[in-house]
Structure formats: structure tokens, C-alpha cells
Tab-separated table of C-alpha atoms in Angstrom:
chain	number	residue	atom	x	y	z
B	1	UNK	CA	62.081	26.597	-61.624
B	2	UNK	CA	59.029	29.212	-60.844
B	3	UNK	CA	60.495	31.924	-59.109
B	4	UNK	CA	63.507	30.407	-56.730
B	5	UNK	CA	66.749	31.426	-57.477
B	6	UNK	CA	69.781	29.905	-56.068
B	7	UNK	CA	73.208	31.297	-56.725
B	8	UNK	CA	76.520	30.218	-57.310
B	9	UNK	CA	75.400	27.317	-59.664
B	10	UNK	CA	78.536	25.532	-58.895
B	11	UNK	CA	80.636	26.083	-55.984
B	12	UNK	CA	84.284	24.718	-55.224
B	13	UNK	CA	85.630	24.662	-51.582
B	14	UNK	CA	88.365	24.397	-50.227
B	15	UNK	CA	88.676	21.821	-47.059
B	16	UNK	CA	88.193	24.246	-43.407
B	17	UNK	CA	86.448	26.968	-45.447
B	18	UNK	CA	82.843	27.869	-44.549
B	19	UNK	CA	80.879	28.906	-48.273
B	20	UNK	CA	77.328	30.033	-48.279
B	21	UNK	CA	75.002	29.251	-50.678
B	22	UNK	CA	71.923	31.837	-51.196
B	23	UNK	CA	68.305	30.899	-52.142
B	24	UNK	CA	65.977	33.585	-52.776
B	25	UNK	CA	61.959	33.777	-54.058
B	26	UNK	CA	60.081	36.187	-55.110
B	27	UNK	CA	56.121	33.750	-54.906
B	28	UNK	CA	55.469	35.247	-51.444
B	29	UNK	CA	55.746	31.779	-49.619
B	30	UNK	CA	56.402	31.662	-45.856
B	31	UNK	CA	58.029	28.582	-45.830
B	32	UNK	CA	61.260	27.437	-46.843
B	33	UNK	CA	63.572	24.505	-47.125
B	34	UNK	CA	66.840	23.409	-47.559
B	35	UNK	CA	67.600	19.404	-48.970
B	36	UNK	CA	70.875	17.893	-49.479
B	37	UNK	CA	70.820	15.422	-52.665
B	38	UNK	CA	73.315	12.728	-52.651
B	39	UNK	CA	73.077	9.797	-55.514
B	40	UNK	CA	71.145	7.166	-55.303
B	41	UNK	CA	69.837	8.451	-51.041
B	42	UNK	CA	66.481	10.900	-52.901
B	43	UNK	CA	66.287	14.468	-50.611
B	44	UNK	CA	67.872	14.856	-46.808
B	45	UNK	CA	66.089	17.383	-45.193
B	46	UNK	CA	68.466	20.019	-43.515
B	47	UNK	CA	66.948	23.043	-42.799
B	48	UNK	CA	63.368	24.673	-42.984
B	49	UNK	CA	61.665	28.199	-42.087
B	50	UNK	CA	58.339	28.302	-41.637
B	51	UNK	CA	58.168	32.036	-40.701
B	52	UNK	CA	60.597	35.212	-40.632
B	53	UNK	CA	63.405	34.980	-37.711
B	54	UNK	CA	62.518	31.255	-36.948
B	55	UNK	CA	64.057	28.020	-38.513
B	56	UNK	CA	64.461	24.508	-37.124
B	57	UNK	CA	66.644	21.861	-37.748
B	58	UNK	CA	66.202	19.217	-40.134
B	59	UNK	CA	67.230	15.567	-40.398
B	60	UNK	CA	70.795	16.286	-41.285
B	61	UNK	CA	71.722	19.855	-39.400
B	62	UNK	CA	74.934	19.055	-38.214
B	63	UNK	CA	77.601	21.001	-39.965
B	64	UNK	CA	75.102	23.656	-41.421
B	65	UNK	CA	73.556	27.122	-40.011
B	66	UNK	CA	70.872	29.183	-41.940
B	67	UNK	CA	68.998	32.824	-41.312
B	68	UNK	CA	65.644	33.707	-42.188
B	69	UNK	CA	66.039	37.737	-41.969
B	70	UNK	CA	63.571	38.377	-44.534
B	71	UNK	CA	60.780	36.347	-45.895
B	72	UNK	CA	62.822	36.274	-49.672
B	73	UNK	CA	65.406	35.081	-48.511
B	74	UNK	CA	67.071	31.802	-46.800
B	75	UNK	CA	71.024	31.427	-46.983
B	76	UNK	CA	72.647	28.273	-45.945
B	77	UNK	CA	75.949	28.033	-45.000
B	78	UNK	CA	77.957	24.945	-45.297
B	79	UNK	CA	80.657	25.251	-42.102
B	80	UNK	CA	83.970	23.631	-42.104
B	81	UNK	CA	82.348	21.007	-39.422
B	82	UNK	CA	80.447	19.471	-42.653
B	83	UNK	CA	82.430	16.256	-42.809
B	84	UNK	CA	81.366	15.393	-46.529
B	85	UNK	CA	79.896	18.490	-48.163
B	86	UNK	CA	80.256	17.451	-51.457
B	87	UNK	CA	76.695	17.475	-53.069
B	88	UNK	CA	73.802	18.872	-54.986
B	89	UNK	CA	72.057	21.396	-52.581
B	90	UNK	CA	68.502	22.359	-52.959
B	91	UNK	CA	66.216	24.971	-51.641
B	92	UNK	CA	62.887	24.974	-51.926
B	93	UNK	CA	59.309	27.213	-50.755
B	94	UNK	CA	55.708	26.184	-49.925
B	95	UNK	CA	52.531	28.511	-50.404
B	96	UNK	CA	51.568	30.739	-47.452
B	97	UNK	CA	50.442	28.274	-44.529
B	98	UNK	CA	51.764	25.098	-43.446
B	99	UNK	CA	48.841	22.924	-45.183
B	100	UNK	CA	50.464	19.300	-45.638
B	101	UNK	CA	49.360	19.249	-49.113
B	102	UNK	CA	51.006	22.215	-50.396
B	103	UNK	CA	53.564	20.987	-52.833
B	104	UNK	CA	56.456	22.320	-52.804
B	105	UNK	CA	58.462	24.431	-55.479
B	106	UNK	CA	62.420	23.868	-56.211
B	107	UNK	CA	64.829	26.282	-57.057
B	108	UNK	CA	67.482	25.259	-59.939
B	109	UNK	CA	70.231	23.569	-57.159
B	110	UNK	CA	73.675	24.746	-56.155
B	111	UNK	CA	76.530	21.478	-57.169
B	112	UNK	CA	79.178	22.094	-53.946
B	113	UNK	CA	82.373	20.207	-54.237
B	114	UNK	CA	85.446	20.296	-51.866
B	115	UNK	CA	88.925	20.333	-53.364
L	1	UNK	CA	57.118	6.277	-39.126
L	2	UNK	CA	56.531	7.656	-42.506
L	3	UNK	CA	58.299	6.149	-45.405
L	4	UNK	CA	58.571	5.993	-49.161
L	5	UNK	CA	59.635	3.421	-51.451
L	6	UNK	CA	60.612	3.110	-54.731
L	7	UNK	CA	61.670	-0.520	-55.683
L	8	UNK	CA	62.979	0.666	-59.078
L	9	UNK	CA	66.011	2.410	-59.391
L	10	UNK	CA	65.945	2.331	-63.252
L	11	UNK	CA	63.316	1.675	-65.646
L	12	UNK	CA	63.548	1.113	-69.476
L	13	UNK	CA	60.481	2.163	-71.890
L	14	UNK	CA	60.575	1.967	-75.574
L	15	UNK	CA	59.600	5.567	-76.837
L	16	UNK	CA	55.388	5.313	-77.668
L	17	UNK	CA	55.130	2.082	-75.113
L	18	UNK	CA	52.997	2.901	-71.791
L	19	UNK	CA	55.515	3.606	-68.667
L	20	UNK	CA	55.256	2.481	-64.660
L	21	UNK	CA	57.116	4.081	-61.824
L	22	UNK	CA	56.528	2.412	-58.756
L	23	UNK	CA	55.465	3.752	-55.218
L	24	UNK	CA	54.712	2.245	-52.053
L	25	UNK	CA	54.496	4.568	-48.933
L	26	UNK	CA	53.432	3.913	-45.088
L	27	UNK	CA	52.117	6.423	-43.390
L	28	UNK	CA	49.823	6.701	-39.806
L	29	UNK	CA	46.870	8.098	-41.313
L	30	UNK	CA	45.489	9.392	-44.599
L	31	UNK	CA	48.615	10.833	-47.081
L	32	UNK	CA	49.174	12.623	-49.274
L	33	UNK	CA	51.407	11.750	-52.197
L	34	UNK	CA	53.497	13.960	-54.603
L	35	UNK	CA	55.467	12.978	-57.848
L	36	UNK	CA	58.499	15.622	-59.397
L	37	UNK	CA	60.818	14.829	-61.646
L	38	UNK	CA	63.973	16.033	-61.795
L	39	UNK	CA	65.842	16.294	-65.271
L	40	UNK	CA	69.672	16.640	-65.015
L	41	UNK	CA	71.809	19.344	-62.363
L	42	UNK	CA	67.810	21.006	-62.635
L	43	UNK	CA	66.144	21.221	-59.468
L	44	UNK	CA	62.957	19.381	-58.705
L	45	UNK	CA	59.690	20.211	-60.424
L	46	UNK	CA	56.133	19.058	-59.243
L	47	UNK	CA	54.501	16.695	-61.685
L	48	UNK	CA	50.847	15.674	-59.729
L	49	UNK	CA	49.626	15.292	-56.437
L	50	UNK	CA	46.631	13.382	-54.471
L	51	UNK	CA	45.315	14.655	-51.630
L	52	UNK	CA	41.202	12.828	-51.736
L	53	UNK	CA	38.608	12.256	-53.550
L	54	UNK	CA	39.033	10.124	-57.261
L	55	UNK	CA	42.010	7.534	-56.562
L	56	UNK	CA	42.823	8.385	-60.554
L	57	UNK	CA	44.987	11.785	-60.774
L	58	UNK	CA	46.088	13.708	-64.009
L	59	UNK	CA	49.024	15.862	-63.987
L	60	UNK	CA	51.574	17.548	-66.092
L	61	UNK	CA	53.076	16.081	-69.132
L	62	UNK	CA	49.807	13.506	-69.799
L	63	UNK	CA	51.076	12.181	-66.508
L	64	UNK	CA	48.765	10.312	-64.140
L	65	UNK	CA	49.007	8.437	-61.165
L	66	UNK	CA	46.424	5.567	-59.034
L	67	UNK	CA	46.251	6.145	-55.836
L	68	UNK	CA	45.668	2.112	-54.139
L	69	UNK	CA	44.872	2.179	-50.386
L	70	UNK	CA	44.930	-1.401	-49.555
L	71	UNK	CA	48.111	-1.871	-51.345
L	72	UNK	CA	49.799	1.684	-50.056
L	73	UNK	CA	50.782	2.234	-54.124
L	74	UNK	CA	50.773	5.593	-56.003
L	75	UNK	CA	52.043	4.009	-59.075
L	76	UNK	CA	52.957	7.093	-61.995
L	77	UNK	CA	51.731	6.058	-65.512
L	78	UNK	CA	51.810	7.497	-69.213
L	79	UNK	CA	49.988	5.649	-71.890
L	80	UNK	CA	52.473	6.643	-74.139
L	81	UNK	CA	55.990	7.494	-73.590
L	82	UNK	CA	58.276	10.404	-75.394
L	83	UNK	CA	62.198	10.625	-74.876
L	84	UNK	CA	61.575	14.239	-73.621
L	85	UNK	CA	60.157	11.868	-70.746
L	86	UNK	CA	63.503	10.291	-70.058
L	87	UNK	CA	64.628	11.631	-66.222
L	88	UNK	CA	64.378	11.601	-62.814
L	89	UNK	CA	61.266	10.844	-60.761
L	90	UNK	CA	60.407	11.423	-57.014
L	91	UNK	CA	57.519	9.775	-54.919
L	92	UNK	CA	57.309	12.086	-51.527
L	93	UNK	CA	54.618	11.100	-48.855
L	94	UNK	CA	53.521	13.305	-45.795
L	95	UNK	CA	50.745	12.702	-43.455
L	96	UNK	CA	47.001	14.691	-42.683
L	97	UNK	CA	47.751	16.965	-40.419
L	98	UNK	CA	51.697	16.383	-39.921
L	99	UNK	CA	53.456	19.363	-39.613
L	100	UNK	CA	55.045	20.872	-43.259
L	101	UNK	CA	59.412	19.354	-42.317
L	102	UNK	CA	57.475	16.184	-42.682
L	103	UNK	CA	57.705	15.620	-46.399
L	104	UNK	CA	59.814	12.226	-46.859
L	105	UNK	CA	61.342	11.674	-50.763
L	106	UNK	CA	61.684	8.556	-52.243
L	107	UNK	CA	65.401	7.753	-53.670
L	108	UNK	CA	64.168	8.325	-57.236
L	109	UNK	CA	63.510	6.456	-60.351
L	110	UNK	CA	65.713	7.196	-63.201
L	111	UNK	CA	63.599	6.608	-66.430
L	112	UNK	CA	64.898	6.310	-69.548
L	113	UNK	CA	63.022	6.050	-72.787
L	114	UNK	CA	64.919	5.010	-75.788
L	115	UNK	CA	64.069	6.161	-79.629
């Protein structure tokens, strides 16, 4: 999964809990991205950074906040106002530049489920 | 409005027969087109991508994929397909010049090759 790290691997919540799920890379891409995968809908675009201390909201924001505090790094976390959080979250970086046909690079996913 | 289509949500292959996932896409303006497959609670990973020039493109894996203008298709072929091939597959489209949020995923092919 070339350099993105995402950590827990699975995560359990409880319902009215906020959890945060952490995506790190170490390629040296300014961009970054968060996707929500549900069965059978492909990626939902939440989240994406294109540059230190600025992010903007994606198809599917409400119920989530990120930071971008350093260019490594790009937490998401899943607030108690996320209705249905159950899901396989992804995060994912693009090369330096915001180039349309950069692909883009995936980190393993995090698998959140409410209890 | 962009879009991406993938008519198939399964397709069955007989291990060393060739192999078709489907793509359509509509987009204002040249694309360009990505394929990644995704092989079980793994996160994406980038497979081939065409941005100009030959309408024929080689990937990963002995991977390719025709790029059809006048019938908005970037089908994904294999001439001859391996079990290790058996997985998930994405078609993503985004527009010249659009801005990099604008990356819209198909909702996946599952492909499954049997022995």
C-alpha cells in the first residue's frame, strides 16, 4: 500500500462516541484524501487537503472533521453526528501538485463498526 | 456532470480465458481514466491510467485497457486470466483541468476467476 499507513485496522464504536482514525505518509505528497466505502456505492469522497492547514469538504462531510497540521499527516474523526458510520474508511495521497492525472495512492483502510 | 459507470457488478472468467471489465464515463472535456483494484479489507491499488496519446494502455499485472472516444468506454482486458486475478476493480474518471476532489469511482466490478 506504498507508503500510507492507516491505524487502528479495525475499530468498534460505541453509539455517541467520537473515534478518530489516523492516516499518515511518508511519499512527500501534498495532497490528501479521505473516502468512505460502502458495498456495492464504489468511493464517497469526504474529505481532502491539498496543502498544510487547509482542507475542504467533500461530497459526504456531514458528521466528520479532519486537520492537516503537518503535511504527514491527515486524521479524520468520525463524530457522534455520523448517523451510519459503519464502513470501510480510506485515505489516500496524490504526488506534489494538483495535476488531474496524478493517480492516486491508498493506504491499507480502517473497517469502523458501531456496537 | 462527471460520471462513471460500470454495468457489471460481477463477472465470471474461466482461469487462462481472456477477461472484460466494463467502463463507460461522461465527462465535459478530455478525461482521464484510472483502473485499481482492490483485493479484500486491502485498500485500493492503481492498476493503469490514460491520460493521451495511443488509445491502447498497458499496466500492471499484463493488464491493459482501450480507451474508445466515440463510445466514452475504457474497457480493462487480460488475454489471459490467473485466479491471483480474482478481485475488485475500480474505473475513476476526472476531467482536463478539473480541480484534484474531482476524481469520481465507479461502484466496482467484482471479478472472479475460477480454477
Amino acid at each position: 500500500d506504498g507508503g500510507i499507513t492507516q491505524s487502528p485496522k479495525y475499530l468498534f464504536r460505541k453509539e455517541g462516541q467520537n473515534v478518530t482514525l489516523s492516516c499518515e505518509q511518508n511519499l512527500n505528497h501534498d495532497a490528501m484524501y479521505w473516502y468512505r466505502q460502502d458495498p456495492g456505492q464504489g468511493l464517497r469522497l469526504i474529505y481532502y487537503s491539498q496543502i498544510v492547514n487547509d482542507f475542504q469538504k467533500g461530497d459526504i462531510a456531514e458528521g466528520y472533521s479532519v486537520s492537516r497540521e503537518k503535511k504527514e499527516s491527515f486524521p479524520l474523526t468520525v463524530t457522534s453526528a455520523q448517523k451510519n458510520p459503519t464502513a470501510f474508511y480510506l485515505c489516500a495521497s496524490s504526488p506534489p501538485g494538483i495535476a488531474s492525472y496524478n493517480e492516486q495512492f491508498f493506504g491499507p483502510g480502517t473497517r469502523l463498526t458501531v456496537l | 456532470a462527471q460520471s462513471v459507470a460500470q454495468p457489471e457488478d460481477q463477472v465470471n472468467v474461466a482461469e487462462g480465458n481472456p477477461l472484460t471489465v466494463k467502463c463507460t464515463y461522461s465527462v465535459s472535456g478530455n478525461p482521464y481514466l484510472f483502473w485499481y483494484v482492490q483485493y479484500p479489507n486491502r485498500g485500493l491499488q492503481f492498476l493503469l491510467k490514460y491520460i493521451t496519446g495511443d488509445n491502447l494502455v498497458k499496466g500492471s499485472y499484463g493488464f491493459e485497457a482501450e480507451f474508445n472516444k466515440s463510445q466514452t468506454s475504457f474497457h480493462l482486458k487480460k488475454p489471459s486470466a490467473l485466479v491471483s486475478d480474482s478481485a475488485l476493480y475500480f474505473c475513476a474518471v476526472r476531467a482536463l483541468y478539473s480541480s484534484a476532489s474531482k476524481i469520481i469511482f465507479g461502484s466496482g466490478t467484482r471479478l472472479s476467476i475460477r480454477p
